[in-house]
mmCIF file of N, CA and C in Angstrom:
data_model
loop_
_atom_site.group_PDB
_atom_site.id
_atom_site.type_symbol
_atom_site.label_atom_id
_atom_site.label_comp_id
_atom_site.label_asym_id
_atom_site.label_seq_id
_atom_site.Cartn_x
_atom_site.Cartn_y
_atom_site.Cartn_z
ATOM 1 N N UNK A 1 64.768 14.623 4.092
ATOM 2 C CA UNK A 1 65.012 14.462 5.537
ATOM 3 C C UNK A 1 63.990 15.481 6.246
ATOM 4 N N UNK A 2 63.421 15.011 7.334
ATOM 5 C CA UNK A 2 62.647 15.800 8.174
ATOM 6 C C UNK A 2 63.517 16.483 9.363
ATOM 7 N N UNK A 3 63.369 17.690 9.682
ATOM 8 C CA UNK A 3 64.267 18.336 10.623
ATOM 9 C C UNK A 3 63.147 18.837 11.680
ATOM 10 N N UNK A 4 63.617 18.729 12.956
ATOM 11 C CA UNK A 4 62.766 19.404 14.054
ATOM 12 C C UNK A 4 63.584 19.706 15.281
ATOM 13 N N UNK A 5 63.043 20.760 15.909
ATOM 14 C CA UNK A 5 63.863 21.209 17.205
ATOM 15 C C UNK A 5 62.902 21.041 18.457
ATOM 16 N N UNK A 6 63.184 20.181 19.465
ATOM 17 C CA UNK A 6 62.400 19.975 20.417
ATOM 18 C C UNK A 6 62.516 21.184 21.472
ATOM 19 N N UNK A 7 61.579 21.992 21.595
ATOM 20 C CA UNK A 7 61.718 23.184 22.532
ATOM 21 C C UNK A 7 61.782 22.803 23.871
ATOM 22 N N UNK A 8 61.463 21.728 24.414
ATOM 23 C CA UNK A 8 61.643 21.313 25.693
ATOM 24 C C UNK A 8 63.111 20.969 26.020
ATOM 25 N N UNK A 9 63.953 20.684 25.106
ATOM 26 C CA UNK A 9 65.356 20.530 25.102
ATOM 27 C C UNK A 9 66.032 21.713 24.838
ATOM 28 N N UNK A 10 65.786 22.446 24.015
ATOM 29 C CA UNK A 10 66.509 23.655 23.419
ATOM 30 C C UNK A 10 66.649 24.752 24.474
ATOM 31 N N UNK A 11 67.951 25.152 24.778
ATOM 32 C CA UNK A 11 68.037 26.232 25.890
ATOM 33 C C UNK A 11 68.682 27.402 25.092
ATOM 34 N N UNK A 12 68.498 27.535 23.780
ATOM 35 C CA UNK A 12 68.901 28.811 23.073
ATOM 36 C C UNK A 12 70.194 29.102 22.880
ATOM 37 N N UNK A 13 70.962 28.208 22.394
ATOM 38 C CA UNK A 13 72.496 28.505 22.169
ATOM 39 C C UNK A 13 72.667 29.234 20.859
ATOM 40 N N UNK A 14 71.653 28.953 19.947
ATOM 41 C CA UNK A 14 71.643 29.440 18.513
ATOM 42 C C UNK A 14 72.698 28.842 17.584
ATOM 43 N N UNK A 15 73.272 27.693 17.989
ATOM 44 C CA UNK A 15 74.313 27.106 17.245
ATOM 45 C C UNK A 15 73.685 26.650 15.933
ATOM 46 N N UNK A 16 72.371 26.264 16.030
ATOM 47 C CA UNK A 16 71.729 25.759 14.870
ATOM 48 C C UNK A 16 71.693 26.698 13.751
ATOM 49 N N UNK A 17 71.124 27.991 14.311
ATOM 50 C CA UNK A 17 71.014 29.027 13.285
ATOM 51 C C UNK A 17 72.299 29.654 12.827
ATOM 52 N N UNK A 18 73.374 29.601 13.493
ATOM 53 C CA UNK A 18 74.838 29.913 13.171
ATOM 54 C C UNK A 18 75.274 28.877 12.161
ATOM 55 N N UNK A 19 75.099 27.650 12.313
ATOM 56 C CA UNK A 19 75.654 26.589 11.574
ATOM 57 C C UNK A 19 75.010 26.355 10.147
ATOM 58 N N UNK A 20 73.696 26.461 10.189
ATOM 59 C CA UNK A 20 72.926 26.144 9.133
ATOM 60 C C UNK A 20 71.707 27.252 8.966
ATOM 61 N N UNK A 21 71.974 28.542 8.662
ATOM 62 C CA UNK A 21 70.982 29.492 8.577
ATOM 63 C C UNK A 21 69.965 29.515 7.353
ATOM 64 N N UNK A 22 70.210 28.559 6.486
ATOM 65 C CA UNK A 22 69.164 28.197 5.452
ATOM 66 C C UNK A 22 67.917 27.458 5.918
ATOM 67 N N UNK A 23 68.207 26.680 7.099
ATOM 68 C CA UNK A 23 67.256 25.824 7.705
ATOM 69 C C UNK A 23 66.746 26.295 9.010
ATOM 70 N N UNK A 24 67.593 26.807 9.950
ATOM 71 C CA UNK A 24 67.299 27.109 11.235
ATOM 72 C C UNK A 24 67.136 28.821 11.522
ATOM 73 N N UNK A 25 66.334 29.225 12.520
ATOM 74 C CA UNK A 25 66.291 30.673 12.734
ATOM 75 C C UNK A 25 66.237 30.492 14.214
ATOM 76 N N UNK A 26 66.367 31.692 14.949
ATOM 77 C CA UNK A 26 66.487 31.831 16.442
ATOM 78 C C UNK A 26 65.216 32.781 16.665
ATOM 79 N N UNK A 27 64.361 32.231 17.422
ATOM 80 C CA UNK A 27 63.052 32.949 17.624
ATOM 81 C C UNK A 27 62.480 32.916 19.067
ATOM 82 N N UNK A 28 62.332 33.981 19.765
ATOM 83 C CA UNK A 28 61.839 33.784 21.034
ATOM 84 C C UNK A 28 62.628 33.005 22.031
ATOM 85 N N UNK A 29 64.014 33.154 21.784
ATOM 86 C CA UNK A 29 64.912 32.555 22.604
ATOM 87 C C UNK A 29 65.228 30.882 22.360
ATOM 88 N N UNK A 30 64.616 30.407 21.089
ATOM 89 C CA UNK A 30 64.802 29.166 20.836
ATOM 90 C C UNK A 30 65.097 28.872 19.370
ATOM 91 N N UNK A 31 65.698 27.765 18.926
ATOM 92 C CA UNK A 31 65.952 27.533 17.680
ATOM 93 C C UNK A 31 64.822 26.950 17.015
ATOM 94 N N UNK A 32 64.454 27.312 15.844
ATOM 95 C CA UNK A 32 63.315 26.723 15.031
ATOM 96 C C UNK A 32 63.627 26.367 13.638
ATOM 97 N N UNK A 33 62.977 25.587 13.124
ATOM 98 C CA UNK A 33 63.212 25.334 11.591
ATOM 99 C C UNK A 33 62.281 26.161 10.737
ATOM 100 N N UNK A 34 62.990 26.735 9.777
ATOM 101 C CA UNK A 34 62.378 27.934 8.948
ATOM 102 C C UNK A 34 61.301 27.172 8.091
ATOM 103 N N UNK A 35 60.153 27.839 7.906
ATOM 104 C CA UNK A 35 59.202 27.453 6.946
ATOM 105 C C UNK A 35 59.751 27.063 5.615
ATOM 106 N N UNK A 36 59.326 25.874 4.958
ATOM 107 C CA UNK A 36 59.934 25.501 3.677
ATOM 108 C C UNK A 36 61.300 25.115 3.580
ATOM 109 N N UNK A 37 62.023 24.907 4.823
ATOM 110 C CA UNK A 37 63.412 24.569 4.802
ATOM 111 C C UNK A 37 63.635 23.162 4.451
ATOM 112 N N UNK A 38 62.711 22.311 4.465
ATOM 113 C CA UNK A 38 62.847 20.859 4.060
ATOM 114 C C UNK A 38 63.348 20.677 2.754
ATOM 115 N N UNK A 39 62.906 21.623 1.623
ATOM 116 C CA UNK A 39 63.337 21.602 0.378
ATOM 117 C C UNK A 39 64.903 21.943 0.270
ATOM 118 N N UNK A 40 65.431 22.847 1.098
ATOM 119 C CA UNK A 40 66.821 23.242 1.099
ATOM 120 C C UNK A 40 67.646 22.168 1.467
ATOM 121 N N UNK A 41 67.180 21.202 2.161
ATOM 122 C CA UNK A 41 68.006 20.178 2.640
ATOM 123 C C UNK A 41 68.475 19.161 1.766
ATOM 124 N N UNK A 42 67.852 19.198 0.324
ATOM 125 C CA UNK A 42 68.237 18.547 -0.764
ATOM 126 C C UNK A 42 69.487 18.977 -1.273
ATOM 127 N N UNK A 43 69.991 20.143 -0.966
ATOM 128 C CA UNK A 43 71.202 20.727 -1.469
ATOM 129 C C UNK A 43 72.300 20.092 -0.615
ATOM 130 N N UNK A 44 73.424 19.323 -1.208
ATOM 131 C CA UNK A 44 74.297 18.612 -0.318
ATOM 132 C C UNK A 44 74.995 19.455 0.604
ATOM 133 N N UNK A 45 75.375 20.709 0.255
ATOM 134 C CA UNK A 45 75.986 21.712 1.236
ATOM 135 C C UNK A 45 75.228 22.059 2.488
ATOM 136 N N UNK A 46 73.866 22.315 2.102
ATOM 137 C CA UNK A 46 72.901 22.564 3.151
ATOM 138 C C UNK A 46 72.669 21.268 4.279
ATOM 139 N N UNK A 47 72.592 20.161 3.577
ATOM 140 C CA UNK A 47 72.425 19.069 4.324
ATOM 141 C C UNK A 47 73.623 18.682 5.279
ATOM 142 N N UNK A 48 74.753 18.911 4.787
ATOM 143 C CA UNK A 48 75.985 18.664 5.706
ATOM 144 C C UNK A 48 75.947 19.777 6.829
ATOM 145 N N UNK A 49 75.678 20.946 6.568
ATOM 146 C CA UNK A 49 75.377 21.876 7.450
ATOM 147 C C UNK A 49 74.393 21.566 8.562
ATOM 148 N N UNK A 50 73.196 20.904 8.136
ATOM 149 C CA UNK A 50 72.062 20.468 9.035
ATOM 150 C C UNK A 50 72.699 19.256 10.016
ATOM 151 N N UNK A 51 73.378 18.359 9.391
ATOM 152 C CA UNK A 51 74.085 17.279 10.156
ATOM 153 C C UNK A 51 75.041 17.741 11.147
ATOM 154 N N UNK A 52 75.776 18.740 10.849
ATOM 155 C CA UNK A 52 76.790 19.285 11.745
ATOM 156 C C UNK A 52 75.997 20.118 12.746
ATOM 157 N N UNK A 53 74.941 20.820 12.467
ATOM 158 C CA UNK A 53 74.164 21.524 13.467
ATOM 159 C C UNK A 53 73.727 20.582 14.599
ATOM 160 N N UNK A 54 73.055 19.407 14.072
ATOM 161 C CA UNK A 54 72.457 18.465 14.957
ATOM 162 C C UNK A 54 73.537 17.850 15.872
ATOM 163 N N UNK A 55 74.763 17.602 15.107
ATOM 164 C CA UNK A 55 75.743 16.942 15.988
ATOM 165 C C UNK A 55 76.259 17.873 17.105
ATOM 166 N N UNK A 56 76.404 19.077 16.732
ATOM 167 C CA UNK A 56 77.022 20.067 17.633
ATOM 168 C C UNK A 56 76.006 20.833 18.619
ATOM 169 N N UNK A 57 74.626 20.583 18.278
ATOM 170 C CA UNK A 57 73.771 21.149 19.299
ATOM 171 C C UNK A 57 74.189 20.832 20.812
ATOM 172 N N UNK A 58 74.475 21.801 21.638
ATOM 173 C CA UNK A 58 74.703 21.364 22.880
ATOM 174 C C UNK A 58 73.695 20.776 23.785
ATOM 175 N N UNK A 59 72.443 21.089 23.431
ATOM 176 C CA UNK A 59 71.365 20.726 24.146
ATOM 177 C C UNK A 59 70.674 19.301 23.499
ATOM 178 N N UNK A 60 71.323 18.950 22.363
ATOM 179 C CA UNK A 60 70.816 17.635 21.505
ATOM 180 C C UNK A 60 69.231 17.926 21.348
ATOM 181 N N UNK A 61 68.884 19.012 20.997
ATOM 182 C CA UNK A 61 67.468 19.344 20.754
ATOM 183 C C UNK A 61 66.958 19.145 19.262
ATOM 184 N N UNK A 62 67.830 19.042 18.318
ATOM 185 C CA UNK A 62 67.661 18.766 16.809
ATOM 186 C C UNK A 62 67.324 17.181 16.590
ATOM 187 N N UNK A 63 66.285 16.992 16.107
ATOM 188 C CA UNK A 63 65.928 15.484 15.526
ATOM 189 C C UNK A 63 65.984 15.584 13.980
ATOM 190 N N UNK A 64 66.527 14.603 13.403
ATOM 191 C CA UNK A 64 66.654 14.348 12.048
ATOM 192 C C UNK A 64 65.949 12.946 11.819
ATOM 193 N N UNK A 65 65.172 12.962 10.670
ATOM 194 C CA UNK A 65 64.570 11.583 10.138
ATOM 195 C C UNK A 65 64.563 11.550 8.555
ATOM 196 N N UNK A 66 65.046 10.544 8.297
ATOM 197 C CA UNK A 66 65.007 10.377 6.834
ATOM 198 C C UNK A 66 63.565 10.113 6.285
ATOM 199 N N UNK A 67 63.044 10.674 5.291
ATOM 200 C CA UNK A 67 61.766 10.474 4.829
ATOM 201 C C UNK A 67 61.562 9.099 4.124
ATOM 202 N N UNK A 68 60.604 8.436 4.279
ATOM 203 C CA UNK A 68 60.100 7.143 3.860
ATOM 204 C C UNK A 68 60.174 7.347 2.298
ATOM 205 N N UNK A 69 60.719 6.129 1.646
ATOM 206 C CA UNK A 69 60.567 6.113 0.240
ATOM 207 C C UNK A 69 59.130 5.790 -0.073
ATOM 208 N N UNK A 70 58.776 6.360 -1.363
ATOM 209 C CA UNK A 70 57.361 6.063 -1.925
ATOM 210 C C UNK A 70 57.333 4.575 -2.380
ATOM 211 N N UNK A 71 56.365 3.920 -2.079
ATOM 212 C CA UNK A 71 56.303 2.523 -2.655
ATOM 213 C C UNK A 71 56.399 2.509 -4.105
ATOM 214 N N UNK A 72 57.372 1.383 -4.594
ATOM 215 C CA UNK A 72 57.500 1.433 -5.958
ATOM 216 C C UNK A 72 58.556 2.475 -6.484
ATOM 217 N N UNK A 73 59.120 3.300 -5.797
ATOM 218 C CA UNK A 73 60.004 4.281 -6.294
ATOM 219 C C UNK A 73 61.297 4.165 -5.724
ATOM 220 N N UNK A 74 62.121 3.774 -6.603
ATOM 221 C CA UNK A 74 63.711 3.630 -6.187
ATOM 222 C C UNK A 74 64.278 4.884 -5.875
ATOM 223 N N UNK A 75 65.249 4.925 -4.974
ATOM 224 C CA UNK A 75 66.037 6.087 -4.824
ATOM 225 C C UNK A 75 66.251 6.336 -3.176
ATOM 226 N N UNK A 76 66.002 7.525 -2.752
ATOM 227 C CA UNK A 76 66.248 7.927 -1.244
ATOM 228 C C UNK A 76 65.419 7.077 -0.389
ATOM 229 N N UNK A 77 65.752 6.697 0.683
ATOM 230 C CA UNK A 77 64.936 6.070 1.573
ATOM 231 C C UNK A 77 65.664 4.880 2.292
ATOM 232 N N UNK A 78 65.111 3.736 2.472
ATOM 233 C CA UNK A 78 65.740 2.704 3.127
ATOM 234 C C UNK A 78 66.771 2.164 2.413
ATOM 235 N N UNK A 79 67.839 1.740 3.064
ATOM 236 C CA UNK A 79 69.037 1.070 2.261
ATOM 237 C C UNK A 79 68.554 -0.353 1.861
ATOM 238 N N UNK A 80 69.297 -0.648 0.621
ATOM 239 C CA UNK A 80 68.946 -1.808 0.005
ATOM 240 C C UNK A 80 70.045 -2.821 0.172
ATOM 241 N N UNK A 81 69.692 -4.103 0.230
ATOM 242 C CA UNK A 81 70.595 -5.119 0.548
ATOM 243 C C UNK A 81 71.370 -5.379 -0.965
ATOM 244 N N UNK A 82 72.633 -5.592 -0.893
ATOM 245 C CA UNK A 82 73.480 -5.861 -2.031
ATOM 246 C C UNK A 82 73.272 -7.476 -2.433
ATOM 247 N N UNK A 83 73.641 -7.606 -3.689
ATOM 248 C CA UNK A 83 73.661 -8.962 -4.188
ATOM 249 C C UNK A 83 72.534 -9.722 -4.612
ATOM 250 N N UNK A 84 71.259 -9.309 -4.086
ATOM 251 C CA UNK A 84 70.037 -10.100 -4.320
ATOM 252 C C UNK A 84 69.771 -10.595 -5.540
#
């Protein structure tokens, strides 16, 4: 999962850093994604905290995007149709 904070939208509530401190920090009055935090999002507990932070962000400044699946590698990524 890719995580980003849009500084043009963020107004510095620090909710993200409070809810998911393993991924977000509060710097210069804005929420930011900590360097290397993408690896931490693989932990289900941290992933849930990031999803909650994005949902509860009062300025809706947090963007989440699932990473594309590598060609020929099953697993995370696009949903598959059942029954095929």
